[in-house]
């Protein structure tokens, strides 16, 4: 048997099929759908946000079947961008009205006294009394009241100003907060304040930081044995405000699951990168604890996502419901609401889901001539996305590098090739390759078995020859 004659055709067949599968140039007609792109500037790179219709038509859960073609129907390289980070905005400071708090010489700290505010003829007056309502003689400066009632943001620090003193200043203060002037909570128990000058240099510490919190009033005080602090002004600093990336919202009506009481399934129409979920209940005055599950395709088991308590209550002539719930970003198309049976169910009607998501962006190289095209919808197409740092030299994550990349505008999605290409059962090329590879394994196993038989058959004759050659 000529083994080479058997192996050679097999190797050639496998190589031809593999090469044809791997190196066949992809064309727009190989994909079910396409979105045209228009560009305004003359730039090397462009970016585009993927719309909901893309997720609905993509044939892969990871959207790896995306391609970008130029006007010559040639593939151009592209990269995916991660979800944009939330930006933080530094809010300006605000001046706070200050009111000195004076006590008699024999009084201790301010904690044993009552505070009240009155307004008359456009002026504000702060009154200090004992717990039984007796006025306190204003003989010694014991602290200050800062009025923050007009602020709407959480305060994270206060900046104090005072008149310079000969010899400098080194003192410590207590900072407290209250919303009613009766109950006070300590924010900083022993905050240092410094104002020292030496050899033409000044060391100044006039800022007191604390955990950001909304409050109406702040109180500054110090021990009775300590020299009073002569403040001239105070300003409030606010914590950075997080500016959320704008979300798009997709709604889906729940459908009762057959043979499953208190379970409702939602189909978002595509594997959207959802990170916000809101459940709208069908009936007023409902409170429903439930579990939320999700999956990518109907064949997969349900995966727990989170637990929640949804409600829809009548209040003050209107309705109140919980804010959208944050969930870990994931590309699930199908969602399941499993209601706790102890809550009595949802009542009449079906629930509705509102899913919030941030459109993902791609960046592509404008190689060749336009117009450019995003193609998608081919279950056999493996991902060809490059890392963004590979595609764009010197790229670093952040808002500024992204803003420097020109924006490509999207047109309406339209069919390109056979829509059946987006369905798993039409994986002809992959099935053919696997069939050839499996056939190769079978043939190699048969060849090994035949070779083993030949070796075993020749063993007796070889043994006899060895016996004949042995010297007597």
Coordinates of C-alpha atoms in Angstrom, one line a residue:
X1 CA 0.0 0.0 0.0
X2 CA 1.3 3.4 -1.0
X3 CA 0.7 5.6 2.1
X4 CA 2.0 8.7 0.3
X5 CA -0.8 8.2 -2.3
X6 CA -3.4 8.2 0.4
X7 CA -2.0 11.2 2.5
X8 CA -1.3 13.5 -0.4
X9 CA -5.0 14.0 -1.6
X10 CA -6.2 14.4 2.0
X11 CA -3.7 17.1 2.8
X12 CA -4.4 19.0 -0.4
X13 CA -8.2 18.8 0.2
X14 CA -7.9 20.1 3.8
X15 CA -5.5 22.9 2.7
X16 CA -7.7 24.0 -0.1
X17 CA -10.9 24.2 2.0
X18 CA -9.1 25.9 4.9
X19 CA -7.5 28.5 2.6
X20 CA -10.8 29.1 0.8
X21 CA -12.6 29.6 4.1
X22 CA -9.9 31.8 5.8
X23 CA -8.8 33.9 3.0
X24 CA -12.0 34.6 1.0
X25 CA -12.4 38.3 0.8
X26 CA -15.5 39.4 2.6
X27 CA -17.9 41.6 0.6
X28 CA -21.0 43.6 1.8
X29 CA -23.3 41.0 0.2
X30 CA -21.9 38.5 2.7
X31 CA -23.9 40.3 5.4
X32 CA -27.6 40.6 5.9
X33 CA -27.8 44.4 6.8
X34 CA -25.9 47.6 6.3
X35 CA -25.8 51.2 7.6
X36 CA -24.3 53.8 5.3
X37 CA -21.9 56.3 6.8
X38 CA -21.3 59.9 5.6
X39 CA -18.2 61.9 6.6
X40 CA -17.9 65.7 6.5
X41 CA -14.2 66.2 7.3
X42 CA -11.0 65.0 5.7
X43 CA -9.7 62.9 8.6
X44 CA -7.7 59.7 9.0
X45 CA -10.2 58.2 11.6
X46 CA -13.9 58.5 12.3
X47 CA -16.1 57.3 15.0
X48 CA -19.8 56.3 15.0
X49 CA -22.3 55.3 17.7
X50 CA -24.1 51.9 17.1
X51 CA -27.9 52.3 17.0
X52 CA -30.5 49.9 18.4
X53 CA -31.2 48.6 14.9
X54 CA -27.6 47.3 14.7
X55 CA -28.1 45.2 17.9
X56 CA -31.4 43.8 16.5
X57 CA -29.7 42.6 13.3
X58 CA -26.4 41.4 14.6
X59 CA -26.1 37.6 14.3
X60 CA -23.7 37.3 17.3
X61 CA -24.2 38.0 20.9
X62 CA -20.8 39.8 21.1
X63 CA -21.6 41.8 17.9
X64 CA -18.4 40.3 16.4
X65 CA -20.0 40.2 12.9
X66 CA -19.5 43.9 12.4
X67 CA -17.4 45.0 9.4
X68 CA -16.7 48.5 7.9
X69 CA -16.3 48.7 4.1
X70 CA -15.2 51.6 1.9
X71 CA -16.5 52.6 -1.4
X72 CA -14.5 49.9 -3.2
X73 CA -16.2 47.2 -1.0
X74 CA -12.9 46.6 0.8
X75 CA -12.8 46.0 4.5
X76 CA -11.2 48.8 6.6
X77 CA -9.8 48.3 10.1
X78 CA -11.9 49.4 13.1
X79 CA -11.8 49.2 16.9
X80 CA -14.5 49.2 19.6
X81 CA -14.5 51.8 22.3
X82 CA -15.3 50.9 25.9
X83 CA -18.2 52.6 27.6
X84 CA -17.4 56.2 28.2
X85 CA -16.6 57.0 31.8
X86 CA -18.8 59.3 33.7
X87 CA -17.4 62.8 33.8
X88 CA -17.1 64.9 36.9
X89 CA -17.9 68.6 37.1
X90 CA -16.4 70.8 39.8
X91 CA -19.1 73.1 41.2
X92 CA -18.2 76.7 42.1
X93 CA -18.0 77.7 45.7
X94 CA -20.8 79.7 47.4
X95 CA -20.5 82.4 50.1
X96 CA -22.2 81.5 53.4
X97 CA -23.7 84.2 55.7
X98 CA -21.9 84.0 59.1
X99 CA -23.3 84.9 62.5
X100 CA -21.1 85.2 65.6
X101 CA -22.3 83.2 68.6
X102 CA -21.5 84.9 72.0
X103 CA -22.0 83.6 75.5
X104 CA -21.4 84.8 79.0
X105 CA -18.0 84.5 80.6
X106 CA -19.1 81.6 82.8
X107 CA -20.7 79.5 80.1
X108 CA -19.0 76.4 78.7
X109 CA -19.4 75.2 75.1
X110 CA -22.3 75.9 72.8
X111 CA -23.6 72.4 73.0
X112 CA -25.6 73.3 76.2
X113 CA -27.5 76.2 74.6
X114 CA -30.4 76.5 72.2
X115 CA -30.2 78.3 68.8
X116 CA -33.0 80.0 66.9
X117 CA -33.2 82.3 63.9
X118 CA -35.7 85.2 63.4
X119 CA -36.1 87.6 60.5
X120 CA -37.4 91.1 60.8
X121 CA -37.3 94.0 58.3
X122 CA -35.2 92.0 55.9
X123 CA -32.6 91.2 58.5
X124 CA -31.7 87.9 60.1
X125 CA -31.1 87.6 63.8
X126 CA -29.6 84.6 65.7
X127 CA -30.7 84.1 69.3
X128 CA -28.9 82.1 71.9
X129 CA -30.9 80.9 75.0
X130 CA -30.5 78.4 77.7
X131 CA -32.5 75.2 77.6
X132 CA -35.2 76.7 79.8
X133 CA -35.5 79.7 77.4
X134 CA -33.4 82.3 79.3
X135 CA -31.4 84.8 77.2
X136 CA -27.6 84.4 77.3
X137 CA -25.5 87.6 77.8
X138 CA -23.3 88.2 74.8
X139 CA -19.9 88.6 76.5
X140 CA -17.5 86.1 74.9
X141 CA -17.2 84.9 71.3
X142 CA -17.7 81.1 71.4
X143 CA -18.3 80.2 67.7
X144 CA -20.1 81.0 64.5
X145 CA -23.2 79.9 62.8
X146 CA -23.0 79.4 59.0
X147 CA -26.3 79.6 57.1
X148 CA -26.2 77.1 54.2
X149 CA -30.0 76.9 53.8
X150 CA -29.9 78.3 50.3
X151 CA -27.5 75.6 49.0
X152 CA -28.8 72.7 47.1
X153 CA -25.7 70.5 46.7
X154 CA -23.9 68.4 49.3
X155 CA -21.1 70.5 51.0
X156 CA -17.7 68.8 51.1
X157 CA -15.6 71.6 52.7
X158 CA -15.6 75.1 54.0
X159 CA -13.0 77.8 53.4
X160 CA -12.6 80.4 56.2
X161 CA -11.2 83.9 56.0
X162 CA -9.9 86.0 58.9
X163 CA -7.9 89.2 59.4
X164 CA -4.2 88.6 59.6
X165 CA -2.8 88.7 63.2
X166 CA 0.5 89.8 64.4
X167 CA 2.5 86.7 65.3
X168 CA 0.3 84.4 63.2
X169 CA -2.4 82.0 64.3
X170 CA -2.5 78.3 65.1
X171 CA -5.8 77.1 66.4
X172 CA -8.2 74.1 66.2
X173 CA -12.0 74.1 65.7
X174 CA -15.0 71.8 65.8
X175 CA -17.4 71.7 62.8
X176 CA -21.0 70.5 63.3
X177 CA -24.0 70.3 61.0
X178 CA -27.8 70.5 61.6
X179 CA -31.0 70.9 59.7
X180 CA -33.2 72.2 62.5
X181 CA -30.7 74.0 64.9
X182 CA -31.6 71.5 67.6
X183 CA -29.9 68.2 66.7
X184 CA -26.2 68.7 65.8
X185 CA -23.8 66.0 64.4
X186 CA -20.1 66.4 64.5
X187 CA -18.4 66.5 61.1
X188 CA -14.8 67.3 62.2
X189 CA -14.0 67.2 65.9
X190 CA -10.5 68.8 65.9
X191 CA -9.7 70.6 62.6
X192 CA -6.4 72.6 62.5
X193 CA -6.3 76.1 61.2
X194 CA -2.9 77.8 60.5
X195 CA -1.8 81.2 59.4
X196 CA 2.0 81.5 59.9
X197 CA 4.5 83.8 58.3
X198 CA 8.3 83.6 58.4
X199 CA 11.1 85.0 56.3
X200 CA 8.7 86.3 53.7
X201 CA 6.9 83.0 53.4
X202 CA 3.3 82.3 54.5
X203 CA 1.8 79.0 55.6
X204 CA -1.9 79.1 55.3
X205 CA -4.5 76.4 56.2
X206 CA -8.0 77.8 56.0
X207 CA -9.9 74.8 54.6
X208 CA -11.8 72.1 56.6
X209 CA -12.8 69.0 54.6
X210 CA -15.5 66.5 55.6
X211 CA -17.7 63.9 54.1
X212 CA -20.0 65.5 51.5
X213 CA -23.5 66.0 52.9
X214 CA -26.5 68.3 52.3
X215 CA -27.2 70.5 55.3
X216 CA -28.9 73.7 56.2
X217 CA -26.6 75.0 59.0
X218 CA -23.0 74.6 60.1
X219 CA -21.6 75.5 63.5
X220 CA -17.9 76.3 64.2
X221 CA -16.7 76.4 67.8
X222 CA -13.6 75.9 69.9
X223 CA -12.7 75.2 73.6
X224 CA -13.4 78.0 76.1
X225 CA -9.7 78.2 77.0
X226 CA -8.7 78.9 73.4
X227 CA -8.4 82.4 71.9
X228 CA -11.5 83.2 69.8
X229 CA -11.3 83.1 66.0
X230 CA -12.2 86.4 64.3
X231 CA -13.8 85.3 61.0
X232 CA -14.5 87.7 58.3
X233 CA -16.0 85.3 55.6
X234 CA -16.8 81.7 54.9
X235 CA -17.4 79.8 51.7
X236 CA -18.8 76.4 51.0
X237 CA -17.2 73.9 48.6
X238 CA -19.3 71.3 46.9
X239 CA -18.5 67.8 46.0
X240 CA -17.8 67.0 42.3
X241 CA -21.0 66.4 40.4
X242 CA -21.1 63.3 38.3
X243 CA -22.5 64.0 34.8
X244 CA -24.0 60.8 33.5
X245 CA -23.6 59.8 29.9
X246 CA -26.9 60.3 28.1
X247 CA -28.9 57.0 27.8
X248 CA -31.2 55.7 25.2
X249 CA -34.3 53.8 26.4
X250 CA -35.9 50.8 24.9
X251 CA -39.3 49.5 26.1
X252 CA -40.8 46.0 26.0
X253 CA -44.1 44.7 27.2
X254 CA -44.0 41.6 29.4
X255 CA -45.5 38.3 28.3
X256 CA -46.7 35.8 30.9
X257 CA -44.5 32.6 30.7
X258 CA -46.6 29.5 29.9
X259 CA -47.1 27.1 32.9
X260 CA -45.1 29.5 35.1
X261 CA -47.2 31.6 37.5
X262 CA -45.8 35.1 38.3
X263 CA -43.1 35.0 35.6
X264 CA -43.0 37.5 32.8
X265 CA -40.5 37.5 29.8
X266 CA -39.3 40.6 27.9
X267 CA -37.7 40.7 24.5
X268 CA -35.6 43.8 23.9
X269 CA -35.2 43.0 20.2
X270 CA -31.4 42.8 20.4
X271 CA -28.5 42.2 22.8
X272 CA -28.4 45.8 24.0
X273 CA -25.6 46.9 26.5
X274 CA -28.2 47.6 29.2
X275 CA -27.1 49.2 32.5
X276 CA -30.4 50.6 33.7
X277 CA -33.7 48.8 34.3
X278 CA -37.1 50.1 35.3
X279 CA -40.2 47.9 35.8
X280 CA -43.6 49.6 35.3
X281 CA -46.4 47.8 37.2
X282 CA -49.9 47.6 35.6
X283 CA -51.9 48.6 38.7
X284 CA -51.8 51.4 41.1
X285 CA -50.9 50.9 44.8
X286 CA -48.8 47.8 44.1
X287 CA -45.6 46.8 45.8
X288 CA -43.8 43.9 44.2
X289 CA -40.5 42.2 45.3
X290 CA -39.1 40.2 42.4
X291 CA -36.0 38.7 40.9
X292 CA -34.6 39.8 37.5
X293 CA -32.9 37.2 35.3
X294 CA -31.5 37.4 31.7
X295 CA -30.1 35.4 28.9
X296 CA -28.7 36.0 25.4
X297 CA -30.6 33.3 23.4
X298 CA -33.7 31.3 24.2
X299 CA -31.7 28.0 24.4
X300 CA -29.6 29.3 27.4
X301 CA -30.6 28.9 31.0
X302 CA -31.7 32.1 32.9
X303 CA -28.9 33.9 34.7
X304 CA -29.7 35.9 37.9
X305 CA -29.0 39.6 37.5
X306 CA -30.4 41.3 40.6
X307 CA -33.3 41.5 43.1
X308 CA -35.6 44.5 43.2
X309 CA -38.7 45.9 44.8
X310 CA -40.9 47.7 42.3
X311 CA -43.9 49.8 43.3
X312 CA -46.5 52.1 41.9
X313 CA -48.2 54.2 44.5
X314 CA -50.7 57.1 44.5
X315 CA -49.3 60.1 46.4
X316 CA -50.3 63.8 46.6
X317 CA -52.6 63.5 43.6
X318 CA -50.0 61.8 41.4
X319 CA -48.0 58.6 41.2
X320 CA -44.6 57.6 42.6
X321 CA -42.4 54.8 41.4
X322 CA -38.7 53.8 42.1
X323 CA -35.9 55.3 40.0
X324 CA -34.3 53.0 37.4
X325 CA -32.1 50.3 38.9
X326 CA -28.4 50.2 38.1
X327 CA -27.2 46.8 36.7
X328 CA -23.9 45.6 35.5
X329 CA -23.6 46.3 31.8
X330 CA -24.3 43.1 29.8
X331 CA -25.5 42.3 26.3
X332 CA -28.7 40.3 27.1
X333 CA -31.7 40.3 24.8
X334 CA -34.2 38.3 26.9
X335 CA -35.1 39.3 30.4
X336 CA -37.3 37.5 33.0
X337 CA -39.2 39.0 35.9
X338 CA -39.9 36.4 38.6
X339 CA -42.4 37.9 41.1
X340 CA -42.3 36.8 44.7
X341 CA -45.6 34.8 45.1
X342 CA -46.0 36.1 48.7
X343 CA -46.7 39.6 47.2
X344 CA -49.9 38.5 45.6
X345 CA -48.7 38.9 42.0
X346 CA -49.1 41.9 39.8
X347 CA -52.8 42.2 39.5
X348 CA -54.5 42.7 36.2
X349 CA -52.4 43.5 33.1
X350 CA -48.8 43.0 32.1
X351 CA -45.7 44.7 33.4
X352 CA -43.5 46.9 31.1
X353 CA -39.7 47.1 31.1
X354 CA -37.7 50.2 30.3
X355 CA -34.1 49.4 29.6
X356 CA -31.5 52.2 29.5
X357 CA -28.3 51.8 27.6
X358 CA -25.3 53.8 26.3
X359 CA -24.6 53.4 22.6
X360 CA -21.2 51.8 22.0
X361 CA -19.0 53.6 19.6
X362 CA -16.5 52.3 17.0
X363 CA -13.5 54.0 15.4
X364 CA -12.5 53.1 11.9
X365 CA -9.7 54.1 9.5
X366 CA -10.9 56.0 6.5
X367 CA -8.8 54.0 4.1
X368 CA -9.7 54.2 0.4
X369 CA -12.6 56.3 -1.0
X370 CA -16.1 56.6 0.4
X371 CA -18.9 56.2 1.0
X372 CA -18.3 53.9 3.9
X373 CA -20.6 51.2 5.2
X374 CA -21.2 49.3 8.4
X375 CA -22.2 45.7 7.6
X376 CA -23.5 43.2 10.0
X377 CA -25.6 40.0 10.2
X378 CA -23.4 37.0 9.4
X379 CA -23.3 34.3 12.0
X380 CA -20.1 32.8 10.5
X381 CA -18.1 36.1 10.7
X382 CA -15.6 36.1 13.5
X383 CA -14.7 39.4 15.2
X384 CA -12.0 41.4 13.4
X385 CA -11.9 44.4 15.8
X386 CA -8.5 45.8 16.8
X387 CA -7.6 47.3 20.1
X388 CA -8.1 51.0 19.9
X389 CA -4.5 51.6 21.0
X390 CA -3.4 49.6 18.0
X391 CA -5.6 51.3 15.5
X392 CA -5.0 54.9 16.6
X393 CA -1.3 55.5 17.4
X394 CA -0.9 57.4 20.7
X395 CA -4.5 57.0 21.8
X396 CA -5.3 57.2 25.5
X397 CA -8.7 56.9 27.1
X398 CA -10.5 60.0 28.0
X399 CA -12.9 62.7 26.7
X400 CA -10.2 64.8 25.0
X401 CA -8.7 62.2 22.7
X402 CA -12.1 61.0 21.8
X403 CA -13.4 64.5 20.9
X404 CA -10.5 64.9 18.5
X405 CA -11.8 62.1 16.3
X406 CA -14.3 63.2 13.7
X407 CA -17.8 61.9 13.8
X408 CA -19.3 59.9 10.9
X409 CA -23.1 60.3 10.5
X410 CA -25.3 57.2 10.1
X411 CA -28.0 56.7 7.5
X412 CA -30.9 54.3 7.6
X413 CA -30.3 50.6 7.9
X414 CA -31.1 48.5 4.9
X415 CA -30.8 44.8 3.7
X416 CA -27.5 44.0 1.9
X417 CA -27.4 40.2 1.3
X418 CA -29.5 37.2 2.2
X419 CA -31.1 37.7 5.5
X420 CA -30.8 34.0 6.2
X421 CA -27.0 34.6 6.6
X422 CA -27.8 36.0 10.1
X423 CA -29.3 32.6 11.2
X424 CA -27.2 29.9 12.7
X425 CA -28.4 27.1 10.4
X426 CA -26.8 28.6 7.3
X427 CA -23.2 28.1 8.4
X428 CA -22.3 26.3 5.3
X429 CA -18.6 27.1 5.1
X430 CA -17.9 26.3 8.7
X431 CA -19.9 23.0 8.5
X432 CA -17.9 22.1 5.4
X433 CA -14.6 22.7 7.1
X434 CA -15.5 20.7 10.1
X435 CA -16.7 17.8 7.9
X436 CA -13.4 17.7 6.0
X437 CA -11.4 17.9 9.3
X438 CA -13.5 15.0 10.8
X439 CA -13.1 13.0 7.7
X440 CA -9.3 13.5 7.9
X441 CA -9.2 12.2 11.4
X442 CA -11.2 9.1 10.4
X443 CA -8.9 8.4 7.4
X444 CA -5.8 8.9 9.6
X445 CA -7.2 6.4 12.1
X446 CA -7.9 3.9 9.4
X447 CA -4.4 4.3 8.0
X448 CA -2.9 3.7 11.5
X449 CA -5.0 0.6 11.9
X450 CA -3.9 -0.7 8.4
X451 CA -0.3 -0.1 9.2
X452 CA -0.6 -1.9 12.5
X453 CA -2.1 -4.9 10.8
X454 CA 0.7 -5.0 8.3
X455 CA 3.4 -4.8 11.0
X456 CA 1.7 -7.6 13.0
X457 CA 1.5 -9.8 9.8
X458 CA 5.1 -9.3 9.0
X459 CA 6.3 -10.1 12.6
X460 CA 6.3 -14.0 12.2
X461 CA 8.4 -14.0 9.0
X462 CA 10.9 -11.5 10.6
X463 CA 11.1 -13.8 13.6
X464 CA 11.8 -16.9 11.4
X465 CA 14.5 -15.1 9.5
X466 CA 16.2 -14.1 12.7
X467 CA 16.1 -17.8 13.9
X468 CA 17.7 -19.0 10.6
X469 CA 20.5 -16.4 10.8
X470 CA 21.4 -17.5 14.4
X471 CA 24.7 -19.4 14.5
X472 CA 24.5 -23.1 15.6

